Backbone as JSON Lines, residues from 0, in Angstrom:
{"i":0,"aa":"M","n":[33.44,-93.49,68.27],"ca":[34.49,-93.52,67.27],"c":[35.15,-92.15,67.23]}
{"i":1,"aa":"I","n":[36.43,-92.15,67.03],"ca":[37.18,-90.9,66.93],"c":[37.18,-90.46,65.48]}
{"i":2,"aa":"R","n":[36.87,-89.22,65.26],"ca":[36.89,-88.65,63.9],"c":[38.14,-87.78,63.76]}
{"i":3,"aa":"Y","n":[38.74,-87.82,62.62],"ca":[39.92,-87.01,62.35],"c":[39.6,-86.0,61.26]}
{"i":4,"aa":"S","n":[40.19,-84.83,61.34],"ca":[40.03,-83.83,60.3],"c":[41.0,-84.14,59.18]}
{"i":5,"aa":"M","n":[40.47,-84.49,58.06],"ca":[41.31,-84.82,56.92],"c":[40.65,-84.31,55.66]}
{"i":6,"aa":"G","n":[41.45,-84.08,54.66],"ca":[40.91,-83.7,53.37],"c":[40.22,-84.89,52.73]}
{"i":7,"aa":"P","n":[39.36,-84.66,51.76],"ca":[38.64,-85.75,51.12],"c":[39.6,-86.7,50.41]}
{"i":8,"aa":"G","n":[39.33,-87.99,50.56],"ca":[40.09,-89.01,49.86],"c":[41.43,-89.37,50.48]}
{"i":9,"aa":"L","n":[41.77,-88.81,51.64],"ca":[43.05,-89.12,52.25],"c":[42.91,-90.26,53.25]}
{"i":10,"aa":"K","n":[43.59,-91.34,52.98],"ca":[43.55,-92.49,53.87],"c":[44.69,-92.38,54.87]}
{"i":11,"aa":"R","n":[44.38,-92.68,56.11],"ca":[45.41,-92.7,57.15],"c":[46.18,-94.01,57.08]}
{"i":12,"aa":"L","n":[45.5,-95.09,56.68],"ca":[46.12,-96.41,56.64],"c":[45.5,-97.2,55.5]}
{"i":13,"aa":"P","n":[46.17,-97.3,54.37],"ca":[45.6,-98.06,53.25],"c":[45.53,-99.55,53.57]}
{"i":14,"aa":"A","n":[44.38,-100.15,53.35],"ca":[44.2,-101.59,53.59],"c":[44.8,-102.36,52.43]}
{"i":15,"aa":"R","n":[45.37,-103.5,52.76],"ca":[45.92,-104.39,51.74],"c":[45.44,-105.79,52.03]}
{"i":16,"aa":"F","n":[45.07,-106.52,50.99],"ca":[44.65,-107.9,51.16],"c":[45.87,-108.83,51.16]}
{"i":17,"aa":"Y","n":[45.78,-109.88,51.96],"ca":[46.84,-110.88,51.98],"c":[46.95,-111.51,50.6]}
{"i":18,"aa":"R","n":[48.18,-111.65,50.1],"ca":[48.41,-112.21,48.77],"c":[49.37,-113.39,48.87]}
{"i":19,"aa":"L","n":[48.97,-114.51,48.27],"ca":[49.83,-115.69,48.22],"c":[50.93,-115.5,47.18]}
{"i":20,"aa":"D","n":[51.94,-116.34,47.23],"ca":[53.01,-116.28,46.23],"c":[52.45,-116.47,44.83]}
{"i":21,"aa":"S","n":[51.33,-117.19,44.72],"ca":[50.69,-117.43,43.42],"c":[49.92,-116.2,42.93]}
{"i":22,"aa":"R","n":[49.93,-115.12,43.73],"ca":[49.24,-113.85,43.44],"c":[47.74,-113.91,43.73]}
{"i":23,"aa":"R","n":[47.24,-115.04,44.21],"ca":[45.83,-115.12,44.62],"c":[45.63,-114.34,45.92]}
{"i":24,"aa":"E","n":[44.44,-113.77,46.08],"ca":[44.07,-113.04,47.29],"c":[42.84,-113.71,47.89]}
{"i":25,"aa":"P","n":[43.03,-114.7,48.79],"ca":[41.92,-115.48,49.32],"c":[40.83,-114.65,49.99]}
{"i":26,"aa":"V","n":[41.21,-113.61,50.71],"ca":[40.2,-112.79,51.39],"c":[39.34,-112.05,50.37]}
{"i":27,"aa":"R","n":[39.97,-111.5,49.34],"ca":[39.21,-110.79,48.3],"c":[38.26,-111.78,47.6]}
{"i":28,"aa":"E","n":[38.73,-113.0,47.35],"ca":[37.89,-114.02,46.72],"c":[36.7,-114.36,47.61]}
{"i":29,"aa":"W","n":[36.93,-114.47,48.93],"ca":[35.86,-114.75,49.88],"c":[34.84,-113.6,49.89]}
{"i":30,"aa":"L","n":[35.34,-112.35,49.89],"ca":[34.45,-111.2,49.88],"c":[33.52,-111.2,48.67]}
{"i":31,"aa":"K","n":[34.05,-111.56,47.52],"ca":[33.25,-111.57,46.3],"c":[32.13,-112.59,46.34]}
{"i":32,"aa":"K","n":[32.25,-113.61,47.2],"ca":[31.22,-114.65,47.32],"c":[30.12,-114.28,48.32]}
{"i":33,"aa":"L","n":[30.34,-113.24,49.1],"ca":[29.34,-112.84,50.1],"c":[28.13,-112.22,49.43]}
{"i":34,"aa":"V","n":[27.0,-112.28,50.13],"ca":[25.81,-111.59,49.65],"c":[26.08,-110.09,49.76]}
{"i":35,"aa":"P","n":[25.43,-109.28,48.95],"ca":[25.71,-107.82,48.95],"c":[25.62,-107.16,50.33]}
{"i":36,"aa":"E","n":[24.66,-107.56,51.15],"ca":[24.51,-106.93,52.47],"c":[25.75,-107.17,53.33]}
{"i":37,"aa":"D","n":[26.25,-108.41,53.32],"ca":[27.44,-108.74,54.11],"c":[28.68,-108.06,53.53]}
{"i":38,"aa":"R","n":[28.79,-108.02,52.21],"ca":[29.92,-107.36,51.56],"c":[29.96,-105.88,51.94]}
{"i":39,"aa":"K","n":[28.79,-105.27,52.04],"ca":[28.73,-103.86,52.43],"c":[29.2,-103.65,53.86]}
{"i":40,"aa":"I","n":[28.82,-104.54,54.77],"ca":[29.24,-104.44,56.17],"c":[30.76,-104.51,56.26]}
{"i":41,"aa":"V","n":[31.35,-105.5,55.6],"ca":[32.81,-105.67,55.64],"c":[33.49,-104.47,54.99]}
{"i":42,"aa":"G","n":[32.97,-104.02,53.87],"ca":[33.55,-102.86,53.18],"c":[33.52,-101.6,54.04]}
{"i":43,"aa":"E","n":[32.42,-101.38,54.74],"ca":[32.33,-100.21,55.61],"c":[33.3,-100.31,56.78]}
{"i":44,"aa":"D","n":[33.49,-101.53,57.3],"ca":[34.45,-101.71,58.39],"c":[35.88,-101.43,57.91]}
{"i":45,"aa":"I","n":[36.21,-101.91,56.72],"ca":[37.54,-101.64,56.16],"c":[37.72,-100.14,55.94]}
{"i":46,"aa":"K","n":[36.69,-99.48,55.42],"ca":[36.75,-98.03,55.21],"c":[36.97,-97.3,56.53]}
{"i":47,"aa":"D","n":[36.27,-97.72,57.59],"ca":[36.45,-97.09,58.9],"c":[37.9,-97.2,59.37]}
{"i":48,"aa":"V","n":[38.5,-98.36,59.16],"ca":[39.89,-98.56,59.57],"c":[40.81,-97.67,58.73]}
{"i":49,"aa":"E","n":[40.6,-97.62,57.43],"ca":[41.47,-96.84,56.55],"c":[41.43,-95.34,56.86]}
{"i":50,"aa":"F","n":[40.25,-94.82,57.13],"ca":[40.1,-93.37,57.28],"c":[40.12,-92.87,58.72]}
{"i":51,"aa":"A","n":[39.97,-93.76,59.7],"ca":[39.91,-93.3,61.1],"c":[40.97,-93.98,61.97]}
{"i":52,"aa":"W","n":[42.04,-94.46,61.35],"ca":[43.11,-95.11,62.11],"c":[43.74,-94.11,63.07]}
{"i":53,"aa":"P","n":[44.08,-94.45,64.29],"ca":[44.07,-95.78,64.89],"c":[42.72,-96.15,65.48]}
{"i":54,"aa":"I","n":[42.4,-97.41,65.36],"ca":[41.17,-98.0,65.92],"c":[41.58,-99.29,66.61]}
{"i":55,"aa":"G","n":[40.89,-99.66,67.64],"ca":[41.2,-100.9,68.36],"c":[40.02,-101.84,68.38]}
{"i":56,"aa":"M","n":[40.03,-102.72,69.36],"ca":[38.95,-103.69,69.53],"c":[37.65,-102.93,69.81]}
{"i":57,"aa":"P","n":[36.53,-103.46,69.38],"ca":[36.34,-104.8,68.82],"c":[36.52,-104.86,67.3]}
{"i":58,"aa":"L","n":[36.74,-103.75,66.62],"ca":[36.81,-103.77,65.16],"c":[38.16,-104.24,64.63]}
{"i":59,"aa":"V","n":[39.24,-103.9,65.31],"ca":[40.58,-104.22,64.82],"c":[41.37,-104.91,65.92]}
{"i":60,"aa":"R","n":[42.07,-105.98,65.54],"ca":[42.9,-106.71,66.51],"c":[44.3,-106.89,65.92]}
{"i":61,"aa":"A","n":[45.29,-106.65,66.76],"ca":[46.68,-106.83,66.34],"c":[47.01,-108.32,66.27]}
{"i":62,"aa":"L","n":[47.68,-108.72,65.2],"ca":[48.12,-110.11,65.05],"c":[49.62,-110.24,65.3]}
{"i":63,"aa":"G","n":[50.32,-109.12,65.39],"ca":[51.77,-109.12,65.61],"c":[52.51,-108.78,64.33]}
{"i":64,"aa":"D","n":[53.76,-108.36,64.48],"ca":[54.62,-108.0,63.36],"c":[54.0,-106.95,62.44]}
{"i":65,"aa":"G","n":[53.23,-106.02,63.01],"ca":[52.63,-104.95,62.22],"c":[51.43,-105.38,61.4]}
{"i":66,"aa":"L","n":[50.91,-106.58,61.66],"ca":[49.76,-107.1,60.92],"c":[48.52,-106.97,61.8]}
{"i":67,"aa":"W","n":[47.43,-106.49,61.21],"ca":[46.17,-106.29,61.92],"c":[45.04,-106.96,61.16]}
{"i":68,"aa":"E","n":[44.01,-107.4,61.88],"ca":[42.84,-107.96,61.22],"c":[41.63,-107.08,61.51]}
{"i":69,"aa":"V","n":[40.75,-106.97,60.52],"ca":[39.48,-106.28,60.69],"c":[38.46,-107.34,61.06]}
{"i":70,"aa":"R","n":[37.75,-107.11,62.16],"ca":[36.83,-108.1,62.71],"c":[35.39,-107.64,62.51]}
{"i":71,"aa":"S","n":[34.84,-107.93,61.36],"ca":[33.46,-107.55,61.04],"c":[32.49,-108.51,61.7]}
{"i":72,"aa":"N","n":[31.32,-107.99,62.05],"ca":[30.28,-108.82,62.66],"c":[29.14,-108.95,61.66]}
{"i":73,"aa":"L","n":[29.0,-110.13,61.09],"ca":[27.96,-110.38,60.09],"c":[26.75,-111.07,60.69]}
{"i":74,"aa":"T","n":[26.71,-111.31,61.99],"ca":[25.59,-112.04,62.59],"c":[24.27,-111.29,62.46]}
{"i":75,"aa":"L","n":[24.3,-109.98,62.57],"ca":[23.04,-109.21,62.44],"c":[22.5,-109.31,61.04]}
{"i":76,"aa":"A","n":[23.35,-109.22,60.04],"ca":[22.91,-109.32,58.66],"c":[22.36,-110.72,58.4]}
{"i":77,"aa":"A","n":[23.03,-111.74,58.93],"ca":[22.57,-113.13,58.71],"c":[21.2,-113.34,59.38]}
{"i":78,"aa":"R","n":[21.02,-112.78,60.58],"ca":[19.76,-112.94,61.28],"c":[18.63,-112.26,60.53]}
{"i":79,"aa":"S","n":[18.89,-111.14,59.9],"ca":[17.83,-110.4,59.2],"c":[17.39,-111.11,57.93]}
{"i":80,"aa":"R","n":[18.21,-112.03,57.4],"ca":[17.84,-112.76,56.18],"c":[17.05,-114.02,56.49]}
{"i":81,"aa":"V","n":[17.02,-114.46,57.75],"ca":[16.35,-115.72,58.1],"c":[14.86,-115.52,58.17]}
């Protein structure tokens, strides 16, 4: 991972959740339903993107029109709970 020299609290790319016209945020709602371990994994991935941008695959994938998705891997956390 590439590290950048930045002052504390400075985001290179603020993350935003997709919002419907009804003002609902389906991704945020989904995150709130995750178990704490999985929520932490996704949160750390989002933080990595915000503070260490630019990042590419496998963590971030371009969807086009300036839209990017964060691709968290929850399989390890799921396996450890079984």
